[in-house]
């Protein structure tokens, strides 16, 4: 289903600043913000301790929660004619699961993903925050979630590459989706007000 109602998703690898930027944009543009709830996820702690044993449960949990939240977002905002900003795009399920699942489990997961999400409207503007491994590690440390503190740098580095590839592929597949890229190593939307306002102006241009 396609929609013209602005549905903005902020995306990027772990710790890039998605929730921070989505919240700032919501406040600045007076838009409702949909945020993913992470701390209540019962599998995330176990997943970081043993990915082989817990990936399927974790990915399914993320998928079911995001599906429910996407349906609510579509009903409450998009179909009601209200623009909205979200701190994720549901396609991140495929980015992570292609890294954490394999074989028959991955095939089943992808089938369920498509059954649940193919007929739902998706974000039509994506703000993609890219950042180096060092920047992500610094921000993950600053945020201080205990279960993320021993994260394998190889996993994070791989996700950076996976995000790059996923964005390129999405741009090819969905040319009507606007992708705004913010390089977090050059743009500091928290400390530098002018740089934040540049993102706001660019977004407003894309909204008009
Ligand atoms: N531009 C920035 N400069 C410094 N710290 C930042 C910046 N953006 C985000 N942070 C901090 O980095 C951490 C991760 O940000 P967060 O928005 O939670 O990332 P994400 O939602 O992408 O995982 C938080 O502690 C946040 O305050
Ligand atoms: N394996 C997966 N992990 C995921 C997924 N979505 C988020 N996450 C992890 C990454 C972080 O530790 C935490 C919160 O993500 P942020 O990017 O908001 O910091 O949850 C997923 O789909 N699969």
JSON list of C-alpha atoms in Angstrom, two decimals, residues 53-167:
[
{"chain": "A", "resi": 53, "resn": "UNK", "atom": "CA", "xyz": [20.91, -20.11, 20.91]},
{"chain": "A", "resi": 54, "resn": "UNK", "atom": "CA", "xyz": [18.73, -17.00, 21.09]},
{"chain": "A", "resi": 55, "resn": "UNK", "atom": "CA", "xyz": [18.67, -15.37, 17.63]},
{"chain": "A", "resi": 56, "resn": "UNK", "atom": "CA", "xyz": [15.41, -16.88, 16.39]},
{"chain": "A", "resi": 57, "resn": "UNK", "atom": "CA", "xyz": [13.47, -15.98, 19.55]},
{"chain": "A", "resi": 58, "resn": "UNK", "atom": "CA", "xyz": [14.90, -12.47, 19.55]},
{"chain": "A", "resi": 59, "resn": "UNK", "atom": "CA", "xyz": [14.22, -11.80, 15.86]},
{"chain": "A", "resi": 60, "resn": "UNK", "atom": "CA", "xyz": [10.64, -13.12, 16.16]},
{"chain": "A", "resi": 61, "resn": "UNK", "atom": "CA", "xyz": [10.04, -10.97, 19.22]},
{"chain": "A", "resi": 62, "resn": "UNK", "atom": "CA", "xyz": [11.27, -7.85, 17.41]},
{"chain": "A", "resi": 63, "resn": "UNK", "atom": "CA", "xyz": [9.19, -8.72, 14.35]},
{"chain": "A", "resi": 64, "resn": "UNK", "atom": "CA", "xyz": [5.94, -9.30, 16.27]},
{"chain": "A", "resi": 65, "resn": "UNK", "atom": "CA", "xyz": [6.34, -6.13, 18.31]},
{"chain": "A", "resi": 66, "resn": "UNK", "atom": "CA", "xyz": [7.20, -4.04, 15.28]},
{"chain": "A", "resi": 67, "resn": "UNK", "atom": "CA", "xyz": [4.30, -5.49, 13.30]},
{"chain": "A", "resi": 68, "resn": "UNK", "atom": "CA", "xyz": [1.88, -4.54, 16.09]},
{"chain": "A", "resi": 69, "resn": "UNK", "atom": "CA", "xyz": [3.40, -1.08, 16.41]},
{"chain": "A", "resi": 70, "resn": "UNK", "atom": "CA", "xyz": [3.37, -0.53, 12.62]},
{"chain": "A", "resi": 71, "resn": "UNK", "atom": "CA", "xyz": [-0.34, -1.42, 12.43]},
{"chain": "A", "resi": 72, "resn": "UNK", "atom": "CA", "xyz": [-1.09, 1.00, 15.25]},
{"chain": "A", "resi": 73, "resn": "UNK", "atom": "CA", "xyz": [1.03, 3.73, 13.62]},
{"chain": "A", "resi": 74, "resn": "UNK", "atom": "CA", "xyz": [-0.76, 3.26, 10.30]},
{"chain": "A", "resi": 75, "resn": "UNK", "atom": "CA", "xyz": [-4.22, 3.37, 11.93]},
{"chain": "A", "resi": 76, "resn": "UNK", "atom": "CA", "xyz": [-3.55, 6.16, 14.40]},
{"chain": "A", "resi": 77, "resn": "UNK", "atom": "CA", "xyz": [-1.51, 8.45, 12.15]},
{"chain": "A", "resi": 78, "resn": "UNK", "atom": "CA", "xyz": [-1.07, 7.56, 8.48]},
{"chain": "A", "resi": 79, "resn": "UNK", "atom": "CA", "xyz": [-4.69, 6.63, 7.68]},
{"chain": "A", "resi": 80, "resn": "UNK", "atom": "CA", "xyz": [-5.88, 9.45, 9.96]},
{"chain": "A", "resi": 81, "resn": "UNK", "atom": "CA", "xyz": [-3.92, 11.96, 7.83]},
{"chain": "A", "resi": 82, "resn": "UNK", "atom": "CA", "xyz": [-1.28, 12.77, 10.45]},
{"chain": "A", "resi": 83, "resn": "UNK", "atom": "CA", "xyz": [2.47, 12.81, 9.67]},
{"chain": "A", "resi": 84, "resn": "UNK", "atom": "CA", "xyz": [4.60, 10.83, 12.09]},
{"chain": "A", "resi": 85, "resn": "UNK", "atom": "CA", "xyz": [8.27, 10.16, 12.84]},
{"chain": "A", "resi": 86, "resn": "UNK", "atom": "CA", "xyz": [9.53, 6.76, 13.98]},
{"chain": "A", "resi": 87, "resn": "UNK", "atom": "CA", "xyz": [12.93, 5.81, 15.39]},
{"chain": "A", "resi": 88, "resn": "UNK", "atom": "CA", "xyz": [13.09, 2.72, 13.14]},
{"chain": "A", "resi": 89, "resn": "UNK", "atom": "CA", "xyz": [11.89, 1.23, 9.85]},
{"chain": "A", "resi": 90, "resn": "UNK", "atom": "CA", "xyz": [10.48, -2.31, 9.99]},
{"chain": "A", "resi": 91, "resn": "UNK", "atom": "CA", "xyz": [12.91, -3.40, 7.26]},
{"chain": "A", "resi": 92, "resn": "UNK", "atom": "CA", "xyz": [15.64, -3.45, 9.91]},
{"chain": "A", "resi": 93, "resn": "UNK", "atom": "CA", "xyz": [14.27, -6.91, 10.80]},
{"chain": "A", "resi": 94, "resn": "UNK", "atom": "CA", "xyz": [15.71, -8.20, 7.54]},
{"chain": "A", "resi": 95, "resn": "UNK", "atom": "CA", "xyz": [19.04, -6.44, 8.03]},
{"chain": "A", "resi": 96, "resn": "UNK", "atom": "CA", "xyz": [19.58, -8.06, 11.44]},
{"chain": "A", "resi": 97, "resn": "UNK", "atom": "CA", "xyz": [18.06, -11.46, 10.66]},
{"chain": "A", "resi": 98, "resn": "UNK", "atom": "CA", "xyz": [20.24, -11.92, 7.58]},
{"chain": "A", "resi": 99, "resn": "UNK", "atom": "CA", "xyz": [23.19, -11.59, 9.89]},
{"chain": "A", "resi": 100, "resn": "UNK", "atom": "CA", "xyz": [21.90, -13.66, 12.84]},
{"chain": "A", "resi": 101, "resn": "UNK", "atom": "CA", "xyz": [19.83, -16.44, 11.19]},
{"chain": "A", "resi": 102, "resn": "UNK", "atom": "CA", "xyz": [20.68, -19.02, 8.57]},
{"chain": "A", "resi": 103, "resn": "UNK", "atom": "CA", "xyz": [19.22, -21.92, 6.59]},
{"chain": "A", "resi": 104, "resn": "UNK", "atom": "CA", "xyz": [15.62, -23.01, 7.10]},
{"chain": "A", "resi": 105, "resn": "UNK", "atom": "CA", "xyz": [15.13, -20.72, 10.10]},
{"chain": "A", "resi": 106, "resn": "UNK", "atom": "CA", "xyz": [16.03, -17.67, 8.04]},
{"chain": "A", "resi": 107, "resn": "UNK", "atom": "CA", "xyz": [13.75, -18.77, 5.19]},
{"chain": "A", "resi": 108, "resn": "UNK", "atom": "CA", "xyz": [10.82, -19.24, 7.59]},
{"chain": "A", "resi": 109, "resn": "UNK", "atom": "CA", "xyz": [11.51, -15.92, 9.27]},
{"chain": "A", "resi": 110, "resn": "UNK", "atom": "CA", "xyz": [11.61, -14.06, 5.95]},
{"chain": "A", "resi": 111, "resn": "UNK", "atom": "CA", "xyz": [8.35, -15.68, 4.82]},
{"chain": "A", "resi": 112, "resn": "UNK", "atom": "CA", "xyz": [6.65, -14.57, 8.04]},
{"chain": "A", "resi": 113, "resn": "UNK", "atom": "CA", "xyz": [8.14, -11.08, 7.64]},
{"chain": "A", "resi": 114, "resn": "UNK", "atom": "CA", "xyz": [6.64, -10.74, 4.16]},
{"chain": "A", "resi": 115, "resn": "UNK", "atom": "CA", "xyz": [3.25, -12.18, 5.14]},
{"chain": "A", "resi": 116, "resn": "UNK", "atom": "CA", "xyz": [2.99, -9.72, 8.03]},
{"chain": "A", "resi": 117, "resn": "UNK", "atom": "CA", "xyz": [4.32, -6.57, 6.42]},
{"chain": "A", "resi": 118, "resn": "UNK", "atom": "CA", "xyz": [3.99, -6.58, 2.62]},
{"chain": "A", "resi": 119, "resn": "UNK", "atom": "CA", "xyz": [0.51, -5.01, 2.57]},
{"chain": "A", "resi": 120, "resn": "UNK", "atom": "CA", "xyz": [1.23, -2.30, 5.16]},
{"chain": "A", "resi": 121, "resn": "UNK", "atom": "CA", "xyz": [2.35, 1.25, 4.36]},
{"chain": "A", "resi": 122, "resn": "UNK", "atom": "CA", "xyz": [6.03, 1.84, 5.02]},
{"chain": "A", "resi": 123, "resn": "UNK", "atom": "CA", "xyz": [7.96, 5.03, 5.73]},
{"chain": "A", "resi": 124, "resn": "UNK", "atom": "CA", "xyz": [8.31, 7.21, 2.64]},
{"chain": "A", "resi": 125, "resn": "UNK", "atom": "CA", "xyz": [11.17, 9.32, 4.05]},
{"chain": "A", "resi": 126, "resn": "UNK", "atom": "CA", "xyz": [14.17, 7.67, 5.67]},
{"chain": "A", "resi": 127, "resn": "UNK", "atom": "CA", "xyz": [16.82, 9.62, 7.53]},
{"chain": "A", "resi": 128, "resn": "UNK", "atom": "CA", "xyz": [19.80, 7.29, 7.49]},
{"chain": "A", "resi": 129, "resn": "UNK", "atom": "CA", "xyz": [22.44, 8.05, 10.12]},
{"chain": "A", "resi": 130, "resn": "UNK", "atom": "CA", "xyz": [25.77, 6.51, 9.22]},
{"chain": "A", "resi": 131, "resn": "UNK", "atom": "CA", "xyz": [28.68, 6.42, 11.64]},
{"chain": "A", "resi": 132, "resn": "UNK", "atom": "CA", "xyz": [32.08, 4.82, 12.07]},
{"chain": "A", "resi": 133, "resn": "UNK", "atom": "CA", "xyz": [32.67, 1.89, 14.39]},
{"chain": "A", "resi": 134, "resn": "UNK", "atom": "CA", "xyz": [34.45, 4.18, 16.87]},
{"chain": "A", "resi": 135, "resn": "UNK", "atom": "CA", "xyz": [31.54, 6.63, 16.99]},
{"chain": "A", "resi": 136, "resn": "UNK", "atom": "CA", "xyz": [29.03, 3.83, 17.54]},
{"chain": "A", "resi": 137, "resn": "UNK", "atom": "CA", "xyz": [31.15, 2.26, 20.28]},
{"chain": "A", "resi": 138, "resn": "UNK", "atom": "CA", "xyz": [31.50, 5.61, 22.02]},
{"chain": "A", "resi": 139, "resn": "UNK", "atom": "CA", "xyz": [27.74, 6.19, 21.95]},
{"chain": "A", "resi": 140, "resn": "UNK", "atom": "CA", "xyz": [26.88, 2.65, 23.04]},
{"chain": "A", "resi": 141, "resn": "UNK", "atom": "CA", "xyz": [29.26, 3.11, 26.00]},
{"chain": "A", "resi": 142, "resn": "UNK", "atom": "CA", "xyz": [27.70, 6.50, 26.78]},
{"chain": "A", "resi": 143, "resn": "UNK", "atom": "CA", "xyz": [24.16, 5.06, 26.73]},
{"chain": "A", "resi": 144, "resn": "UNK", "atom": "CA", "xyz": [25.33, 2.36, 29.12]},
{"chain": "A", "resi": 145, "resn": "UNK", "atom": "CA", "xyz": [22.81, -0.45, 28.54]},
{"chain": "A", "resi": 146, "resn": "UNK", "atom": "CA", "xyz": [24.49, -3.33, 30.43]},
{"chain": "A", "resi": 147, "resn": "UNK", "atom": "CA", "xyz": [23.68, -6.03, 27.81]},
{"chain": "A", "resi": 148, "resn": "UNK", "atom": "CA", "xyz": [25.40, -4.03, 25.03]},
{"chain": "A", "resi": 149, "resn": "UNK", "atom": "CA", "xyz": [28.67, -3.33, 26.80]},
{"chain": "A", "resi": 150, "resn": "UNK", "atom": "CA", "xyz": [30.54, -6.47, 25.65]},
{"chain": "A", "resi": 151, "resn": "UNK", "atom": "CA", "xyz": [29.29, -6.35, 22.08]},
{"chain": "A", "resi": 152, "resn": "UNK", "atom": "CA", "xyz": [31.62, -7.98, 19.57]},
{"chain": "A", "resi": 153, "resn": "UNK", "atom": "CA", "xyz": [33.18, -5.16, 17.49]},
{"chain": "A", "resi": 154, "resn": "UNK", "atom": "CA", "xyz": [33.08, -7.54, 14.48]},
{"chain": "A", "resi": 155, "resn": "UNK", "atom": "CA", "xyz": [29.27, -7.78, 14.80]},
{"chain": "A", "resi": 156, "resn": "UNK", "atom": "CA", "xyz": [28.92, -4.00, 14.91]},
{"chain": "A", "resi": 157, "resn": "UNK", "atom": "CA", "xyz": [31.35, -3.48, 12.01]},
{"chain": "A", "resi": 158, "resn": "UNK", "atom": "CA", "xyz": [29.39, -6.02, 9.97]},
{"chain": "A", "resi": 159, "resn": "UNK", "atom": "CA", "xyz": [26.12, -4.22, 10.74]},
{"chain": "A", "resi": 160, "resn": "UNK", "atom": "CA", "xyz": [27.63, -0.96, 9.46]},
{"chain": "A", "resi": 161, "resn": "UNK", "atom": "CA", "xyz": [28.30, -2.68, 6.13]},
{"chain": "A", "resi": 162, "resn": "UNK", "atom": "CA", "xyz": [24.90, -4.39, 6.14]},
{"chain": "A", "resi": 163, "resn": "UNK", "atom": "CA", "xyz": [23.18, -1.03, 6.62]},
{"chain": "A", "resi": 164, "resn": "UNK", "atom": "CA", "xyz": [25.13, 0.50, 3.73]},
{"chain": "A", "resi": 165, "resn": "UNK", "atom": "CA", "xyz": [24.17, -2.38, 1.43]},
{"chain": "A", "resi": 166, "resn": "UNK", "atom": "CA", "xyz": [20.53, -2.33, 2.59]},
{"chain": "A", "resi": 167, "resn": "UNK", "atom": "CA", "xyz": [20.20, 1.42, 1.92]}
]
